[in-house]
Amino acid sequence: EAGVAQSPRYKIIEKRQSVAFWCNPISGHATLYWYQQILGQGPKLLIQFQNNGVVDDSQLPKDRFSAERLKGVDSTLKIQPAKLEDSAVYLCASSSGPGQFFGPGTRLTVL
Amino acid sequence: AQRVTQPEKLLSVFKGAPVELKCNYSYSGSPELFWYVQYSRQRLQLLLRHISRESIKGFTADLNKGETSFHLKKPFAQEEDSAMYYCALSGRSGSQGNLIFGKGTKLSVKP
């Protein structure tokens, strides 16, 4: 089966600019996650969707981050405006049972 | 507070030597524990779950509730085991719940 797809793979922006990331989960997976992984740290959950509804967004900085999964399949994560501390790898994962399947991630650099 | 601690940032062993990657957790209920692995230039992938009690690529991990530990072990390390290893817990049944990751341990197996 095809894996979780993410784009872009790399993004460099200046602080205060906006950026969006896209994720296409494995077909049929109802649960989708966005994680932020800062260098030297493990991934940290930003938001979890079950189909097109939000299950957990308690760690999402809602003043600048937003995410949606309108049709219960693809998802986008947006940062507006970006800060220097947002530099990280943004991972998308999906699951339908045991084990989460991760995408390759988007490496964001904020200058 | 829910927390996963991996005390070693780097573990270096010679090929054929035993290896143990330590993981301790803090959780008030009965979590589900996982080990994820990331090989060079590859995506994060599930290695094993405590409830399946299986051995993957020669690795095993036993959940010790008394010591709140879930150490990953392999009796004879191979060079291809060199990778980043992350311990993670989920507070909800199955992996539909979000994962809390440790900071990871980089395993280097020398020839």
PDB file of C-alpha atoms in Angstrom:
ATOM      1  CA  GLU A   1       0.000   0.000   0.000  1.00  0.00           C
ATOM      2  CA  ALA A   2       1.126   3.574  -0.579  1.00  0.00           C
ATOM      3  CA  GLY A   3       2.446   5.335   2.458  1.00  0.00           C
ATOM      4  CA  VAL A   4       1.567   8.676   3.993  1.00  0.00           C
ATOM      5  CA  ALA A   5       2.480  11.465   1.594  1.00  0.00           C
ATOM      6  CA  GLN A   6       3.553  14.959   2.620  1.00  0.00           C
ATOM      7  CA  SER A   7       4.521  18.058   0.711  1.00  0.00           C
ATOM      8  CA  PRO A   8       6.581  20.080   0.453  1.00  0.00           C
ATOM      9  CA  ARG A   9       9.580  18.186   1.819  1.00  0.00           C
ATOM     10  CA  TYR A  10      11.489  21.360   2.614  1.00  0.00           C
ATOM     11  CA  LYS A  11      10.453  24.959   3.158  1.00  0.00           C
ATOM     12  CA  ILE A  12      12.433  28.052   4.045  1.00  0.00           C
ATOM     13  CA  ILE A  13      10.592  31.225   4.988  1.00  0.00           C
ATOM     14  CA  GLU A  14      11.241  34.420   6.871  1.00  0.00           C
ATOM     15  CA  LYS A  15       9.642  35.115  10.217  1.00  0.00           C
ATOM     16  CA  ARG A  16       6.149  36.614  10.065  1.00  0.00           C
ATOM     17  CA  GLN A  17       5.485  34.883   6.738  1.00  0.00           C
ATOM     18  CA  SER A  18       2.825  32.215   6.279  1.00  0.00           C
ATOM     19  CA  VAL A  19       3.345  28.575   5.324  1.00  0.00           C
ATOM     20  CA  ALA A  20       1.106  25.574   4.669  1.00  0.00           C
ATOM     21  CA  PHE A  21       1.830  21.865   4.722  1.00  0.00           C
ATOM     22  CA  TRP A  22      -0.194  19.130   3.057  1.00  0.00           C
ATOM     23  CA  CYS A  23      -0.727  15.511   4.079  1.00  0.00           C
ATOM     24  CA  ASN A  24      -2.385  12.620   2.284  1.00  0.00           C
ATOM     25  CA  PRO A  25      -2.899   9.681   4.674  1.00  0.00           C
ATOM     26  CA  ILE A  26      -3.003   6.008   3.814  1.00  0.00           C
ATOM     27  CA  SER A  27      -6.281   5.192   2.082  1.00  0.00           C
ATOM     28  CA  GLY A  28      -8.970   4.190   4.549  1.00  0.00           C
ATOM     29  CA  HIS A  29      -7.212   5.508   7.631  1.00  0.00           C
ATOM     30  CA  ALA A  30      -9.731   7.467   9.679  1.00  0.00           C
ATOM     31  CA  THR A  31      -7.275   8.910  12.188  1.00  0.00           C
ATOM     32  CA  LEU A  32      -4.751  11.548  11.172  1.00  0.00           C
ATOM     33  CA  TYR A  33      -2.140  13.238  13.327  1.00  0.00           C
ATOM     34  CA  TRP A  34       0.179  16.213  12.963  1.00  0.00           C
ATOM     35  CA  TYR A  35       3.359  16.202  15.040  1.00  0.00           C
ATOM     36  CA  GLN A  36       6.089  18.821  15.469  1.00  0.00           C
ATOM     37  CA  GLN A  37       9.625  17.552  15.934  1.00  0.00           C
ATOM     38  CA  ILE A  38      12.184  20.128  17.030  1.00  0.00           C
ATOM     39  CA  LEU A  39      15.840  19.193  16.577  1.00  0.00           C
ATOM     40  CA  GLY A  40      17.006  16.910  19.365  1.00  0.00           C
ATOM     41  CA  GLN A  41      13.480  16.206  20.594  1.00  0.00           C
ATOM     42  CA  GLY A  42      10.911  13.497  19.995  1.00  0.00           C
ATOM     43  CA  PRO A  43       7.784  14.276  18.005  1.00  0.00           C
ATOM     44  CA  LYS A  44       5.118  16.248  19.857  1.00  0.00           C
ATOM     45  CA  LEU A  45       1.457  15.995  18.909  1.00  0.00           C
ATOM     46  CA  LEU A  46      -0.109  19.159  17.566  1.00  0.00           C
ATOM     47  CA  ILE A  47      -3.540  17.893  16.510  1.00  0.00           C
ATOM     48  CA  GLN A  48      -5.427  14.644  16.002  1.00  0.00           C
ATOM     49  CA  PHE A  49      -8.375  14.156  13.635  1.00  0.00           C
ATOM     50  CA  GLN A  50     -10.894  11.330  13.549  1.00  0.00           C
ATOM     51  CA  ASN A  51     -12.352  11.516  10.052  1.00  0.00           C
ATOM     52  CA  ASN A  52     -12.947  15.280   9.675  1.00  0.00           C
ATOM     53  CA  GLY A  53     -13.449  16.014  13.379  1.00  0.00           C
ATOM     54  CA  VAL A  54     -10.831  17.211  15.853  1.00  0.00           C
ATOM     55  CA  VAL A  55     -10.132  14.737  18.681  1.00  0.00           C
ATOM     56  CA  ASP A  56      -7.262  16.555  20.399  1.00  0.00           C
ATOM     57  CA  ASP A  57      -5.774  19.976  19.664  1.00  0.00           C
ATOM     58  CA  SER A  58      -4.728  20.831  23.203  1.00  0.00           C
ATOM     59  CA  GLN A  59      -1.099  21.431  22.206  1.00  0.00           C
ATOM     60  CA  LEU A  60      -1.790  23.382  19.048  1.00  0.00           C
ATOM     61  CA  PRO A  61      -0.765  27.069  19.372  1.00  0.00           C
ATOM     62  CA  LYS A  62      -4.071  28.294  18.079  1.00  0.00           C
ATOM     63  CA  ASP A  63      -3.016  31.924  17.814  1.00  0.00           C
ATOM     64  CA  ARG A  64      -0.811  31.043  14.853  1.00  0.00           C
ATOM     65  CA  PHE A  65      -1.419  27.413  13.896  1.00  0.00           C
ATOM     66  CA  SER A  66      -4.502  26.021  12.195  1.00  0.00           C
ATOM     67  CA  ALA A  67      -5.347  22.684  10.635  1.00  0.00           C
ATOM     68  CA  GLU A  68      -8.218  21.217   8.722  1.00  0.00           C
ATOM     69  CA  ARG A  69      -9.342  17.947   7.226  1.00  0.00           C
ATOM     70  CA  LEU A  70     -12.451  18.984   5.402  1.00  0.00           C
ATOM     71  CA  LYS A  71     -13.393  15.776   3.582  1.00  0.00           C
ATOM     72  CA  GLY A  72     -11.927  13.384   6.099  1.00  0.00           C
ATOM     73  CA  VAL A  73      -8.995  12.486   3.852  1.00  0.00           C
ATOM     74  CA  ASP A  74      -6.267  15.041   3.085  1.00  0.00           C
ATOM     75  CA  SER A  75      -5.220  17.558   5.687  1.00  0.00           C
ATOM     76  CA  THR A  76      -3.437  20.897   5.712  1.00  0.00           C
ATOM     77  CA  LEU A  77      -1.522  22.534   8.549  1.00  0.00           C
ATOM     78  CA  LYS A  78      -0.933  26.271   8.401  1.00  0.00           C
ATOM     79  CA  ILE A  79       1.290  28.629  10.351  1.00  0.00           C
ATOM     80  CA  GLN A  80       0.536  32.323  10.192  1.00  0.00           C
ATOM     81  CA  PRO A  81       2.666  34.217  11.109  1.00  0.00           C
ATOM     82  CA  ALA A  82       5.712  32.030  11.567  1.00  0.00           C
ATOM     83  CA  LYS A  83       8.221  32.550  14.371  1.00  0.00           C
ATOM     84  CA  LEU A  84      11.847  31.490  14.583  1.00  0.00           C
ATOM     85  CA  GLU A  85      10.951  28.803  17.143  1.00  0.00           C
ATOM     86  CA  ASP A  86       8.638  27.132  14.603  1.00  0.00           C
ATOM     87  CA  SER A  87      11.687  25.747  12.805  1.00  0.00           C
ATOM     88  CA  ALA A  88      11.151  21.995  13.010  1.00  0.00           C
ATOM     89  CA  VAL A  89      10.132  18.913  11.088  1.00  0.00           C
ATOM     90  CA  TYR A  90       6.367  18.588  10.776  1.00  0.00           C
ATOM     91  CA  LEU A  91       5.252  14.972  10.651  1.00  0.00           C
ATOM     92  CA  CYS A  92       1.913  13.652   9.513  1.00  0.00           C
ATOM     93  CA  ALA A  93       0.785  10.181  10.591  1.00  0.00           C
ATOM     94  CA  SER A  94      -2.318   8.079  10.058  1.00  0.00           C
ATOM     95  CA  SER A  95      -3.758   4.950  11.600  1.00  0.00           C
ATOM     96  CA  SER A  96      -6.725   2.605  11.420  1.00  0.00           C
ATOM     97  CA  GLY A  97      -5.671   0.299  14.223  1.00  0.00           C
ATOM     98  CA  PRO A  98      -2.444  -0.792  15.889  1.00  0.00           C
ATOM     99  CA  GLY A  99       0.517   1.354  14.926  1.00  0.00           C
ATOM    100  CA  GLN A 100       0.743   4.824  13.430  1.00  0.00           C
ATOM    101  CA  PHE A 101       2.231   5.207   9.965  1.00  0.00           C
ATOM    102  CA  PHE A 102       4.356   8.299   9.477  1.00  0.00           C
ATOM    103  CA  GLY A 103       5.040  10.403   6.438  1.00  0.00           C
ATOM    104  CA  PRO A 104       8.528  11.632   5.487  1.00  0.00           C
ATOM    105  CA  GLY A 105       7.937  14.997   7.130  1.00  0.00           C
ATOM    106  CA  THR A 106       8.341  18.616   6.046  1.00  0.00           C
ATOM    107  CA  ARG A 107      11.461  20.377   7.280  1.00  0.00           C
ATOM    108  CA  LEU A 108      10.638  24.031   7.976  1.00  0.00           C
ATOM    109  CA  THR A 109      13.335  26.628   8.480  1.00  0.00           C
ATOM    110  CA  VAL A 110      12.258  30.066   9.668  1.00  0.00           C
ATOM    111  CA  LEU A 111      14.896  32.772   9.171  1.00  0.00           C
TER     112      LEU A 111
ATOM    113  CA  ALA B   1       2.176  14.303  34.178  1.00  0.00           C
ATOM    114  CA  GLN B   2       2.612  11.951  31.272  1.00  0.00           C
ATOM    115  CA  ARG B   3       6.235  11.671  30.338  1.00  0.00           C
ATOM    116  CA  VAL B   4       8.666   9.346  28.572  1.00  0.00           C
ATOM    117  CA  THR B   5      12.342   9.470  29.513  1.00  0.00           C
ATOM    118  CA  GLN B   6      15.159   8.034  27.454  1.00  0.00           C
ATOM    119  CA  PRO B   7      18.265   8.781  29.505  1.00  0.00           C
ATOM    120  CA  GLU B   8      20.851   8.087  26.794  1.00  0.00           C
ATOM    121  CA  LYS B   9      21.158  10.412  23.796  1.00  0.00           C
ATOM    122  CA  LEU B  10      23.793   8.170  22.219  1.00  0.00           C
ATOM    123  CA  LEU B  11      24.614   4.519  22.679  1.00  0.00           C
ATOM    124  CA  SER B  12      27.611   3.056  20.913  1.00  0.00           C
ATOM    125  CA  VAL B  13      28.319  -0.694  20.843  1.00  0.00           C
ATOM    126  CA  PHE B  14      30.365  -3.104  18.761  1.00  0.00           C
ATOM    127  CA  LYS B  15      28.808  -5.580  16.372  1.00  0.00           C
ATOM    128  CA  GLY B  16      27.795  -8.748  18.199  1.00  0.00           C
ATOM    129  CA  ALA B  17      27.558  -7.063  21.591  1.00  0.00           C
ATOM    130  CA  PRO B  18      24.299  -6.959  23.546  1.00  0.00           C
ATOM    131  CA  VAL B  19      22.379  -3.738  23.473  1.00  0.00           C
ATOM    132  CA  GLU B  20      19.812  -2.245  25.813  1.00  0.00           C
ATOM    133  CA  LEU B  21      18.075   1.050  25.154  1.00  0.00           C
ATOM    134  CA  LYS B  22      16.446   2.378  28.296  1.00  0.00           C
ATOM    135  CA  CYS B  23      12.963   3.854  28.540  1.00  0.00           C
ATOM    136  CA  ASN B  24      11.115   4.965  31.638  1.00  0.00           C
ATOM    137  CA  TYR B  25       7.647   6.416  31.704  1.00  0.00           C
ATOM    138  CA  SER B  26       5.344   8.359  33.967  1.00  0.00           C
ATOM    139  CA  TYR B  27       1.612   7.753  33.605  1.00  0.00           C
ATOM    140  CA  SER B  28      -1.139   7.410  36.140  1.00  0.00           C
ATOM    141  CA  GLY B  29      -3.161   4.750  34.348  1.00  0.00           C
ATOM    142  CA  SER B  30      -2.280   1.772  32.172  1.00  0.00           C
ATOM    143  CA  PRO B  31      -0.550   3.059  29.070  1.00  0.00           C
ATOM    144  CA  GLU B  32       0.311   1.254  25.926  1.00  0.00           C
ATOM    145  CA  LEU B  33       4.038   1.357  25.162  1.00  0.00           C
ATOM    146  CA  PHE B  34       5.786   1.382  21.791  1.00  0.00           C
ATOM    147  CA  TRP B  35       9.228   1.536  20.274  1.00  0.00           C
ATOM    148  CA  TYR B  36       9.626   3.428  16.999  1.00  0.00           C
ATOM    149  CA  VAL B  37      12.775   3.451  14.872  1.00  0.00           C
ATOM    150  CA  GLN B  38      14.098   5.847  12.257  1.00  0.00           C
ATOM    151  CA  TYR B  39      16.881   4.596   9.991  1.00  0.00           C
ATOM    152  CA  SER B  40      19.029   7.099   8.134  1.00  0.00           C
ATOM    153  CA  ARG B  41      17.034   8.952   5.479  1.00  0.00           C
ATOM    154  CA  GLN B  42      13.928   6.894   6.180  1.00  0.00           C
ATOM    155  CA  ARG B  43      10.664   7.728   7.863  1.00  0.00           C
ATOM    156  CA  LEU B  44       9.723   6.922  11.445  1.00  0.00           C
ATOM    157  CA  GLN B  45       8.296   3.419  11.714  1.00  0.00           C
ATOM    158  CA  LEU B  46       6.840   1.183  14.380  1.00  0.00           C
ATOM    159  CA  LEU B  47       9.258  -1.425  15.705  1.00  0.00           C
ATOM    160  CA  LEU B  48       7.158  -3.116  18.374  1.00  0.00           C
ATOM    161  CA  ARG B  49       4.301  -2.755  20.867  1.00  0.00           C
ATOM    162  CA  HIS B  50       4.303  -4.112  24.391  1.00  0.00           C
ATOM    163  CA  ILE B  51       0.926  -5.800  24.117  1.00  0.00           C
ATOM    164  CA  SER B  52       1.968  -7.907  21.145  1.00  0.00           C
ATOM    165  CA  ARG B  53       4.908  -9.359  23.067  1.00  0.00           C
ATOM    166  CA  GLU B  54       6.690 -10.116  19.812  1.00  0.00           C
ATOM    167  CA  SER B  55      10.300 -10.020  18.687  1.00  0.00           C
ATOM    168  CA  ILE B  56      11.049  -7.826  15.689  1.00  0.00           C
ATOM    169  CA  LYS B  57      14.486  -7.921  14.031  1.00  0.00           C
ATOM    170  CA  GLY B  58      15.743  -9.685  17.147  1.00  0.00           C
ATOM    171  CA  PHE B  59      14.574  -6.884  19.461  1.00  0.00           C
ATOM    172  CA  THR B  60      12.351  -7.473  22.468  1.00  0.00           C
ATOM    173  CA  ALA B  61      10.918  -5.161  25.110  1.00  0.00           C
ATOM    174  CA  ASP B  62       9.244  -6.087  28.354  1.00  0.00           C
ATOM    175  CA  LEU B  63       6.935  -3.761  30.208  1.00  0.00           C
ATOM    176  CA  ASN B  64       7.872  -3.544  33.897  1.00  0.00           C
ATOM    177  CA  LYS B  65       5.010  -1.772  35.617  1.00  0.00           C
ATOM    178  CA  GLY B  66       6.759  -1.784  38.987  1.00  0.00           C
ATOM    179  CA  GLU B  67       9.768   0.072  37.621  1.00  0.00           C
ATOM    180  CA  THR B  68       7.682   1.909  34.966  1.00  0.00           C
ATOM    181  CA  SER B  69      10.175   0.845  32.360  1.00  0.00           C
ATOM    182  CA  PHE B  70      10.055  -0.517  28.824  1.00  0.00           C
ATOM    183  CA  HIS B  71      13.662  -1.160  27.876  1.00  0.00           C
ATOM    184  CA  LEU B  72      14.503  -2.384  24.358  1.00  0.00           C
ATOM    185  CA  LYS B  73      16.970  -5.250  24.156  1.00  0.00           C
ATOM    186  CA  LYS B  74      18.838  -7.251  21.557  1.00  0.00           C
ATOM    187  CA  PRO B  75      21.377  -9.941  22.433  1.00  0.00           C
ATOM    188  CA  PHE B  76      23.667  -9.434  19.421  1.00  0.00           C
ATOM    189  CA  ALA B  77      23.720  -6.020  17.739  1.00  0.00           C
ATOM    190  CA  GLN B  78      24.169  -5.760  13.967  1.00  0.00           C
ATOM    191  CA  GLU B  79      25.507  -2.788  11.993  1.00  0.00           C
ATOM    192  CA  GLU B  80      22.119  -2.399  10.308  1.00  0.00           C
ATOM    193  CA  ASP B  81      20.595  -1.708  13.734  1.00  0.00           C
ATOM    194  CA  SER B  82      22.257   1.714  13.731  1.00  0.00           C
ATOM    195  CA  ALA B  83      19.367   4.188  13.881  1.00  0.00           C
ATOM    196  CA  MET B  84      17.415   6.581  16.076  1.00  0.00           C
ATOM    197  CA  TYR B  85      15.110   4.820  18.520  1.00  0.00           C
ATOM    198  CA  TYR B  86      12.125   6.466  20.189  1.00  0.00           C
ATOM    199  CA  CYS B  87      10.090   5.118  23.055  1.00  0.00           C
ATOM    200  CA  ALA B  88       6.465   6.282  23.126  1.00  0.00           C
ATOM    201  CA  LEU B  89       3.324   5.799  25.151  1.00  0.00           C
ATOM    202  CA  SER B  90      -0.351   6.121  24.424  1.00  0.00           C
ATOM    203  CA  GLY B  91      -2.811   6.719  27.185  1.00  0.00           C
ATOM    204  CA  ARG B  92      -5.785   5.417  25.252  1.00  0.00           C
ATOM    205  CA  SER B  93      -6.493   1.853  24.207  1.00  0.00           C
ATOM    206  CA  GLY B  94      -4.989   0.930  20.875  1.00  0.00           C
ATOM    207  CA  SER B  95      -2.835   3.361  18.994  1.00  0.00           C
ATOM    208  CA  GLN B  96      -5.798   5.504  18.049  1.00  0.00           C
ATOM    209  CA  GLY B  97      -4.668   7.646  20.934  1.00  0.00           C
ATOM    210  CA  ASN B  98      -1.954  10.180  20.390  1.00  0.00           C
ATOM    211  CA  LEU B  99       1.623   9.235  21.209  1.00  0.00           C
ATOM    212  CA  ILE B 100       3.927  10.850  23.744  1.00  0.00           C
ATOM    213  CA  PHE B 101       7.516  10.367  22.650  1.00  0.00           C
ATOM    214  CA  GLY B 102      10.818  10.387  24.463  1.00  0.00           C
ATOM    215  CA  LYS B 103      13.710  12.406  23.089  1.00  0.00           C
ATOM    216  CA  GLY B 104      15.216   9.372  21.426  1.00  0.00           C
ATOM    217  CA  THR B 105      18.458   7.407  21.626  1.00  0.00           C
ATOM    218  CA  LYS B 106      20.855   7.192  18.725  1.00  0.00           C
ATOM    219  CA  LEU B 107      22.265   3.688  18.473  1.00  0.00           C
ATOM    220  CA  SER B 108      25.574   3.318  16.698  1.00  0.00           C
ATOM    221  CA  VAL B 109      26.817  -0.217  16.034  1.00  0.00           C
ATOM    222  CA  LYS B 110      30.477  -0.306  15.096  1.00  0.00           C
ATOM    223  CA  PRO B 111      32.044  -3.067  13.004  1.00  0.00           C
TER     224      PRO B 111
END
